[in-house]
Amino acid sequence: MAKTAAEVIVEVFESAGVKHFYGVIGDTLNYVSDAISKSSIEWIHVRHEEVGAFAAGADSYLTGTLAGCAGSCGPGSLHLINGVYEAHRSRIPLLVIASQIDTMSLGTDMPQEIDFLKVYSDCSVFCEQLYNAEQARHLAVRAVQAAISRQGPAVIVLPVDLSKALVKDEIAYSVHTPNPIRRPNDAELKEAAKIISEGKKIGIYAGAGCNGAHDLLIEVAKKLKAPIAHTSRAKDFVEYANPYNVGMTGLLGVHSGFHMMNECDTLLLLGADFAWGQFYPKHAKIVQIDRDGSRVGKRHPVTLGLEGDVIPSLEALLPLLTEHSNDDFLKECLEERKKTEASLAGEESPGNGSVIHPQYLTHLINQYADEDAILTGDVGSAMVWVLRHFDTNGKRRSLISLRNGSMANAMPMALGAKKAFPNRQVISLSGDGGLAMLMGDLLTIDQENLPIKIVVLNNSSLNFVELEMKTEGLLNSFTDLKNPNFSKIAEAVGIKGFEATKTADLEQTVKEFLAYPGAALLDVHTNRYELIMPPDITEKNVAGMVTYGMKALISGRIKDVEGLMVDPVHTLKKLV
């Protein structure tokens, strides 16, 4: 029986295990949506294509199963771009259908004609256009293979006339899911073991490539008496049940992670593509293992660079390592970790009650969220609170736009997470600016009957940007937000609204909010002047804030300076 090219493509996606496709229906996409309606794939009708791409990426990342997104010709598919970039930067397999005007009109400057091959070439691992309906199965299989094997978005540009064309003579191409074992050769592993054995202060720095390697990391750390620091993207895989954990380093990190990286003389760098070279050890020998050899030595010079997946590489390396007996460096770093944890706990206190501190709010979410909850965080101050104050346990997951660094990611990612795991609690910690940017898809949450919990950090500002300006000694400009009552907006679109304006009421409100059986939004009026301290405070940081304070006073912005000291004990704890 003859099938349309769209039906063939959807059939291939179905055979690859795709369960969800996200997007907005429209003209040139109609034959694709018709094919999906006849398949086992569920279509999630979002209100903005960018939300669909973010949601699909979160779905694919958390499940390990391919998800997809699609848009109509011109602006429809163009709106997908930011979410597709997110998947590309985070190396998330994703299928994208960018539907196109008919082939007879291509190249004639028709309305809504966009060269999607150019548009998506920079944010995909595969980007091809269908030129003949008979190619449909072959092209779809190639796209799936590329997404799986190269870990990123695969884009099919699909002209509408070809999507509805009947396919008669098909070649039986099919999807394969190879799972190779990648590790360095024996000679390389012996060299790595030799370099590590000569170290006196050995540390391990674990990245997102350590997913699934938790127990192996513990074994290696135990043998080497080595503290383990981790990247922000590795939080879920490394942090929990880890007696060697000293936390994150980097701008969003904490002091104990920074201390380990700064003081070690030998570093085992595993599955990490951490971008900021200034946070790598300056005088240590570094052995790097990464599944992509092109990333070896990319961020900082290394002593020995090896290619391989973390799990098989550590399994082969572990027997070659010399067991260390001196644990002085480990004890030193764990002592720094205790101090850091005490400092973080101090930040989580309610303070004097004059303002709601976002750390206290996040602490309450952490305390009352389910043991397998999924928490998404917006880029900005929300991501800092998630990374520093939300505990993982091997079951919980956290998701932030850490490599693409996009605003407005949290709520769309929560949408995809809830479709992927309908029986798990999903919470979005959204900034007021981030939520407002894509707020239209609150309607999707109601329409799709998704009981997501959205917490809004309502500080009436682009808070993280404002703090960046202040630390540079600049007066903040254009960061004010005139916000609505987000809880009333939620109620208007069928979502239960909660609001918190006082510290004294916050704990009970958070408990009721998280326990509510349906979709809910909690509008929390948090402290606009909350400081976010780097892991190591420099003279430049202090000088910048002092300069800002002086400029604010001279400019008559006395309330800004007063805001920094509205809860002085809480503020001084962070500074000290």
XYZ file of C-alpha atoms in Angstrom:
576
model
C 0.000 0.000 0.000
C 1.399 3.386 -1.004
C 2.146 5.875 1.763
C 2.854 9.562 1.792
C 6.419 10.627 2.444
C 5.242 12.158 5.727
C 3.784 8.800 6.783
C 7.049 7.055 5.925
C 9.099 9.528 7.985
C 6.756 9.196 10.958
C 6.892 5.403 10.633
C 10.698 5.525 10.874
C 10.511 7.777 13.934
C 8.007 5.392 15.503
C 10.352 2.446 14.909
C 13.124 4.415 16.667
C 11.034 4.655 19.843
C 9.825 8.250 19.508
C 6.840 8.822 21.809
C 6.332 12.592 21.755
C 6.419 15.357 19.162
C 6.009 19.011 20.185
C 5.011 21.934 18.012
C 2.400 24.221 16.500
C 0.320 22.956 13.585
C 0.190 24.979 10.358
C -0.298 24.702 6.591
C 2.919 23.064 5.358
C 2.982 20.774 8.403
C -0.512 19.400 7.901
C 0.494 16.113 6.274
C 3.027 15.464 9.027
C 0.422 16.081 11.715
C -2.006 13.816 9.849
C 0.612 11.037 9.790
C 1.341 11.507 13.508
C -2.380 11.340 14.318
C -2.468 7.840 12.794
C 0.626 6.657 14.689
C 1.462 5.811 18.316
C 3.384 9.098 18.632
C 1.632 11.728 20.740
C 1.483 15.298 19.480
C 1.828 17.975 22.175
C 0.275 21.216 20.959
C 2.308 24.044 22.495
C 1.546 27.749 22.030
C 5.066 28.727 20.945
C 7.466 26.572 18.924
C 10.424 27.605 21.111
C 8.648 26.018 24.075
C 8.127 22.874 22.003
C 11.830 22.579 21.208
C 12.857 23.147 24.838
C 10.281 20.599 26.002
C 11.340 18.010 23.429
C 14.985 18.401 24.432
C 14.150 17.904 28.112
C 12.026 14.873 27.246
C 14.828 13.285 25.219
C 17.542 14.114 27.761
C 15.719 12.770 30.803
C 14.361 9.597 29.197
C 17.215 8.675 26.878
C 14.505 8.132 24.230
C 14.306 10.303 21.136
C 11.700 13.064 21.100
C 10.929 15.542 18.350
C 9.638 18.983 17.511
C 8.232 20.510 14.354
C 7.177 23.810 12.865
C 5.395 25.113 9.818
C 7.184 26.976 7.030
C 8.885 30.308 7.575
C 8.440 31.770 11.067
C 6.960 28.571 12.505
C 10.098 26.502 12.124
C 12.254 29.567 12.756
C 10.729 29.831 16.245
C 12.210 26.408 17.094
C 15.759 27.687 16.812
C 16.587 28.560 20.429
C 15.391 25.223 21.783
C 17.279 23.415 19.024
C 20.420 25.349 19.947
C 19.838 24.230 23.550
C 19.839 20.579 22.495
C 22.883 21.091 20.284
C 24.943 22.824 22.980
C 23.936 20.214 25.568
C 24.512 17.290 23.155
C 20.938 16.024 23.376
C 19.619 13.772 20.578
C 16.565 15.442 19.023
C 14.522 15.100 15.838
C 13.393 18.283 14.097
C 11.024 18.667 11.158
C 11.264 22.088 9.573
C 8.443 22.055 7.050
C 8.960 24.100 3.921
C 7.015 25.744 1.082
C 6.568 23.667 -2.087
C 9.595 22.904 -4.235
C 8.234 24.782 -7.264
C 8.298 28.014 -5.246
C 11.713 27.579 -3.660
C 14.228 30.166 -4.790
C 11.585 32.655 -5.948
C 11.516 34.830 -2.823
C 8.035 33.620 -1.897
C 6.444 34.792 1.372
C 7.660 32.687 4.311
C 10.515 31.223 2.267
C 13.527 30.678 4.537
C 16.641 28.670 3.721
C 16.471 26.267 6.658
C 19.568 24.406 5.514
C 21.537 27.559 6.312
C 19.556 28.360 9.450
C 20.020 24.980 11.105
C 23.481 24.068 9.843
C 25.123 25.673 12.894
C 22.972 23.958 15.520
C 22.556 20.404 14.296
C 24.523 17.225 13.753
C 22.496 16.469 10.625
C 20.565 18.843 8.366
C 19.219 17.685 5.014
C 16.282 18.511 2.773
C 14.014 15.977 1.103
C 14.320 16.395 -2.670
C 12.415 13.321 -3.802
C 9.605 11.489 -1.998
C 11.309 8.153 -2.665
C 14.166 9.309 -0.404
C 11.898 9.695 2.607
C 12.735 6.457 4.443
C 16.452 6.733 3.730
C 16.579 10.357 4.879
C 14.582 9.672 8.064
C 16.823 6.721 8.988
C 19.936 8.823 8.423
C 18.519 11.565 10.622
C 17.749 9.158 13.469
C 21.175 7.502 13.200
C 22.899 10.878 13.314
C 20.900 12.074 16.327
C 21.732 8.898 18.257
C 25.352 8.437 17.237
C 26.419 12.084 17.168
C 24.292 13.167 20.134
C 22.475 16.217 18.861
C 19.591 17.583 16.788
C 18.918 16.043 13.386
C 16.900 18.305 11.092
C 14.792 17.259 8.130
C 13.679 20.125 5.905
C 10.408 18.885 4.395
C 8.735 20.717 1.468
C 4.956 20.422 1.665
C 4.451 19.002 -1.838
C 6.875 16.173 -1.092
C 5.376 15.492 2.341
C 2.064 14.555 0.687
C 3.574 12.764 -2.330
C 3.011 9.007 -2.482
C 6.014 6.713 -2.083
C 5.875 3.561 -4.204
C 9.258 1.840 -4.322
C 10.933 1.822 -0.923
C 14.341 0.426 -0.061
C 14.234 -1.289 3.337
C 16.485 1.054 5.321
C 16.109 0.624 9.079
C 17.338 2.265 12.275
C 20.255 0.801 14.215
C 21.291 1.764 17.752
C 24.972 0.856 18.173
C 26.405 0.895 21.677
C 30.185 0.648 21.240
C 32.725 0.335 24.034
C 35.131 3.269 23.834
C 38.232 3.355 25.984
C 41.933 4.248 25.702
C 44.324 1.479 24.732
C 46.316 -0.419 27.383
C 49.538 1.539 26.866
C 47.714 4.854 27.302
C 46.018 3.624 30.477
C 49.352 2.516 31.931
C 50.808 5.947 31.215
C 47.808 7.564 32.891
C 48.190 5.337 35.952
C 51.885 6.241 36.180
C 51.212 9.991 36.116
C 48.472 9.655 38.732
C 50.589 7.456 41.008
C 53.257 10.181 41.228
C 50.756 12.696 42.600
C 50.701 13.765 46.253
C 47.509 15.814 46.140
C 45.275 13.985 43.697
C 41.851 15.302 42.774
C 39.061 14.154 40.469
C 36.958 16.554 38.417
C 33.805 14.889 37.097
C 31.614 16.190 34.279
C 28.303 15.196 32.726
C 30.106 12.353 30.951
C 30.135 10.592 34.333
C 26.434 9.795 34.030
C 26.090 6.220 35.276
C 29.630 6.081 36.681
C 28.809 7.072 40.281
C 29.957 3.858 41.983
C 33.098 3.626 39.851
C 34.015 7.198 40.779
C 33.698 6.306 44.448
C 35.983 3.275 43.972
C 38.632 5.346 42.194
C 38.450 8.104 44.814
C 38.741 5.569 47.622
C 41.838 4.015 46.058
C 43.514 7.354 45.385
C 42.275 9.114 48.562
C 41.089 11.793 46.160
C 38.371 14.410 46.685
C 35.834 14.734 43.852
C 34.660 18.067 42.496
C 32.079 18.232 39.744
C 30.691 20.499 37.061
C 27.204 21.954 37.375
C 25.859 19.565 34.706
C 27.245 16.586 36.627
C 25.424 17.480 39.866
C 22.769 14.753 39.503
C 25.318 12.014 38.812
C 28.101 12.796 41.298
C 26.807 14.713 44.298
C 24.635 12.152 46.099
C 25.857 9.478 48.553
C 29.431 10.514 47.886
C 31.790 10.763 50.886
C 34.476 12.258 48.606
C 32.293 15.039 47.186
C 33.574 18.602 47.632
C 31.083 20.330 45.335
C 31.272 22.472 42.241
C 33.842 24.946 41.092
C 33.425 27.790 38.620
C 31.451 31.026 38.790
C 28.376 29.198 40.081
C 30.400 26.899 42.311
C 31.306 26.848 45.979
C 34.511 27.430 47.895
C 35.327 23.785 48.680
C 35.217 22.793 44.998
C 37.327 25.809 44.099
C 39.826 24.952 46.867
C 40.342 21.379 45.659
C 40.898 22.438 42.063
C 43.273 25.210 43.103
C 45.393 23.099 45.464
C 45.694 19.687 43.770
C 48.958 18.726 42.070
C 47.396 15.968 39.956
C 43.914 16.012 38.426
C 41.917 13.236 36.785
C 39.504 15.077 34.474
C 36.582 12.846 33.494
C 33.889 13.593 30.909
C 34.068 17.327 31.580
C 34.023 20.134 29.053
C 33.978 22.895 31.670
C 34.549 26.107 29.741
C 36.265 28.530 32.116
C 40.018 27.915 32.001
C 40.757 30.186 34.987
C 39.183 27.619 37.314
C 41.492 24.762 36.291
C 44.574 24.110 38.445
C 47.486 26.223 37.300
C 50.407 23.955 38.225
C 48.940 20.445 38.287
C 49.433 17.493 35.985
C 46.129 16.754 34.277
C 44.980 13.443 32.819
C 41.844 13.994 30.739
C 39.471 11.307 29.465
C 36.661 12.307 27.125
C 34.540 10.395 24.641
C 35.293 13.056 22.011
C 39.017 13.385 21.361
C 38.533 16.845 19.868
C 37.644 18.142 23.346
C 40.918 16.953 24.904
C 42.947 19.982 25.978
C 40.261 22.282 24.589
C 39.818 24.347 27.771
C 43.224 24.076 29.448
C 46.565 22.406 28.679
C 46.667 18.784 29.835
C 49.542 16.387 30.503
C 47.853 13.374 28.915
C 44.674 13.366 26.852
C 42.767 10.139 26.210
C 39.625 9.279 24.272
C 36.953 7.038 25.738
C 33.671 6.824 27.616
C 34.074 7.247 31.354
C 32.648 3.900 32.504
C 34.745 1.487 30.383
C 37.793 3.741 30.782
C 37.583 3.707 34.589
C 36.864 -0.021 34.628
C 40.120 -0.592 32.738
C 42.101 2.057 34.650
C 41.084 1.073 38.189
C 43.168 -2.139 38.438
C 46.234 -0.223 37.217
C 46.075 2.472 39.892
C 48.392 2.342 42.882
C 46.501 2.514 46.155
C 47.445 5.618 48.148
C 47.677 5.610 51.924
C 48.215 9.317 52.584
C 44.839 11.005 52.933
C 45.984 14.433 54.173
C 44.786 16.253 51.069
C 41.451 14.459 51.169
C 40.953 15.417 54.823
C 41.904 19.014 54.063
C 39.365 19.243 51.250
C 36.604 17.549 53.247
C 37.201 20.025 56.066
C 36.739 22.840 53.557
C 33.563 21.097 52.434
C 32.193 21.147 55.990
C 32.833 24.881 56.208
C 31.149 25.420 52.834
C 28.109 23.376 53.869
C 27.830 25.370 57.088
C 27.952 28.596 55.063
C 25.274 27.360 52.660
C 23.105 26.280 55.588
C 23.448 29.798 57.003
C 22.171 31.250 53.735
C 19.156 28.925 53.899
C 17.951 30.464 57.148
C 14.793 32.613 57.056
C 16.797 35.592 58.350
C 15.013 38.249 60.349
C 11.815 37.861 58.329
C 11.915 41.309 56.740
C 12.366 39.845 53.254
C 12.002 36.394 51.706
C 15.456 35.050 50.877
C 15.436 32.859 47.742
C 17.866 30.430 49.400
C 15.304 29.828 52.154
C 12.602 29.286 49.543
C 14.772 26.764 47.671
C 15.610 25.046 50.964
C 11.877 24.568 51.613
C 11.328 23.206 48.106
C 14.231 20.832 48.697
C 12.767 19.766 52.047
C 9.214 19.098 50.861
C 9.706 17.960 47.255
C 9.314 14.271 46.431
C 12.362 12.034 46.652
C 12.270 11.543 42.870
C 11.253 15.099 41.964
C 12.521 16.801 38.805
C 13.466 20.453 39.267
C 14.091 22.783 36.338
C 15.682 26.190 36.862
C 15.736 29.353 34.797
C 19.047 30.885 33.799
C 19.899 33.702 36.187
C 19.706 33.644 39.953
C 17.329 30.636 39.862
C 20.077 28.391 38.472
C 22.387 29.330 41.362
C 19.788 28.422 43.968
C 19.052 25.090 42.248
C 22.729 24.170 42.005
C 23.605 25.196 45.552
C 20.473 24.440 47.579
C 18.636 21.514 45.939
C 19.961 18.127 47.029
C 20.154 15.145 44.722
C 19.832 11.568 45.954
C 20.273 9.386 42.892
C 16.569 9.644 42.061
C 16.018 13.386 41.719
C 16.961 15.254 38.582
C 17.722 18.901 37.902
C 17.760 20.597 34.520
C 19.041 24.065 33.556
C 20.158 25.733 30.315
C 23.801 25.686 31.376
C 25.587 25.582 28.014
C 23.192 27.658 25.922
C 22.396 29.963 28.849
C 18.918 30.860 27.624
C 16.285 32.778 29.531
C 12.817 31.240 29.882
C 13.969 27.623 29.751
C 12.578 26.317 33.048
C 8.823 26.163 32.433
C 9.161 24.667 28.910
C 11.639 22.058 30.190
C 9.227 21.214 33.009
C 6.500 20.693 30.415
C 8.660 18.162 28.551
C 9.748 16.487 31.783
C 6.140 15.986 32.866
C 5.148 14.481 29.529
C 8.109 12.146 29.838
C 7.379 11.223 33.475
C 3.672 11.778 34.176
C 3.869 10.103 37.586
C 6.769 12.159 38.954
C 6.619 15.542 40.626
C 7.992 18.241 38.306
C 8.813 21.705 39.656
C 9.928 24.762 37.701
C 11.917 27.418 39.570
C 11.270 30.312 37.206
C 12.542 33.859 37.225
C 9.901 36.545 36.791
C 11.580 37.692 33.578
C 11.957 34.136 32.311
C 8.363 33.118 32.957
C 6.989 36.317 31.434
C 8.970 35.732 28.235
C 7.092 32.510 27.321
C 4.091 32.843 29.622
C 1.644 31.961 26.867
C 2.422 28.290 27.362
C 0.771 28.295 30.757
C -2.194 27.590 28.483
C -0.450 24.443 27.258
C -0.063 23.200 30.820
C -3.800 23.510 31.320
C -4.715 22.173 27.877
C -2.469 19.114 28.240
C -3.618 18.607 31.865
C -0.056 18.603 33.198
C 0.102 18.990 37.021
C 3.371 20.949 36.977
C 4.383 23.109 39.929
C 5.762 26.542 38.930
C 7.566 28.694 41.501
C 8.144 32.301 40.441
C 11.040 34.261 41.953
C 9.257 37.582 41.833
C 11.892 40.237 42.565
C 10.667 42.722 39.930
C 14.002 42.685 38.136
C 16.315 40.907 35.763
C 18.113 40.030 38.951
C 21.246 38.212 37.787
C 21.945 40.833 35.115
C 21.476 43.539 37.727
C 24.031 41.880 40.000
C 26.500 41.522 37.116
C 26.293 45.271 36.541
C 26.808 46.041 40.219
C 29.903 43.845 40.559
C 31.382 45.762 37.617
C 30.774 48.991 39.545
C 27.961 50.029 37.186
C 24.597 51.467 38.093
C 22.022 48.943 36.955
C 20.000 50.139 33.975
C 16.923 48.724 32.213
C 16.590 45.796 34.636
C 13.319 46.842 36.302
C 10.242 44.689 35.709
C 6.701 45.883 36.375
C 5.180 42.527 37.205
C 1.562 41.439 37.348
C 0.162 39.209 40.064
C 1.351 35.927 38.600
C -0.939 33.871 40.847
C -4.014 35.642 39.428
C -2.782 35.088 35.867
C -2.421 31.395 36.714
C -5.974 31.282 38.044
C -7.230 32.939 34.855
C -5.831 30.115 32.702
C -6.993 27.235 34.883
C -3.945 26.789 37.123
C -4.216 27.008 40.912
C -2.543 30.204 42.142
C -0.623 30.700 45.394
C 1.153 33.835 46.590
C 3.753 34.415 49.325
C 4.806 37.862 50.499
C 5.910 37.110 54.089
C 8.647 34.828 55.404
C 6.451 33.702 58.289
C 3.853 32.221 55.924
C 6.246 30.716 53.391
C 6.792 27.213 54.779
C 3.092 26.426 55.099
C 2.398 27.891 51.668
C 5.144 25.803 50.042
C 3.760 22.642 51.683
C 0.220 23.347 50.470
C 1.462 24.313 47.011
C 3.519 21.132 46.502
C 0.716 18.958 47.908
C -1.906 20.415 45.555
C -2.982 17.600 43.188
C -3.108 19.654 39.977
C -1.079 22.304 38.175
C -0.138 25.154 40.485
C 1.857 28.383 40.446
C 3.454 29.957 43.530
C 4.291 33.667 43.192
C 6.985 34.409 45.794
C 8.056 38.012 46.402
C 11.782 37.449 47.008
C 14.539 39.832 48.038
C 15.692 41.866 45.039
C 19.023 42.696 46.694
C 20.172 39.143 47.438
C 23.907 38.761 46.868
C 25.241 35.801 44.914
C 28.755 35.194 46.121
C 31.412 33.586 43.880
C 33.442 30.660 45.301
C 36.404 32.980 45.812
C 35.820 36.658 46.561
C 38.400 38.843 44.824
C 39.443 42.438 45.357
C 37.790 43.225 42.017
C 34.432 41.900 43.286
C 34.633 44.011 46.428
C 35.871 47.099 44.590
C 33.045 46.783 42.061
C 30.374 46.630 44.756
C 31.925 49.553 46.645
C 32.051 51.620 43.455
C 28.437 50.737 42.727
C 27.416 51.754 46.264
C 29.140 55.122 45.953
C 27.567 55.789 42.540
C 24.138 54.806 43.871
C 24.429 57.232 46.797
C 25.682 60.071 44.588
C 22.840 59.425 42.125
C 20.266 59.558 44.905
C 19.459 55.830 44.737
C 19.591 55.455 48.507
C 16.938 52.717 48.546
C 19.225 50.451 46.495
C 21.989 50.675 49.094
C 19.497 50.292 51.935
C 18.171 47.169 50.219
C 21.548 45.444 50.531
C 21.373 45.810 54.321
C 17.665 45.199 54.942
C 18.658 41.903 56.624
C 22.255 42.746 57.652
C 23.042 39.547 59.564
C 22.026 37.374 56.610
C 24.103 39.524 54.221
C 27.168 39.585 56.471
C 27.120 35.781 56.804
C 27.759 35.517 53.074
C 30.428 38.193 53.046
C 32.277 36.624 55.980
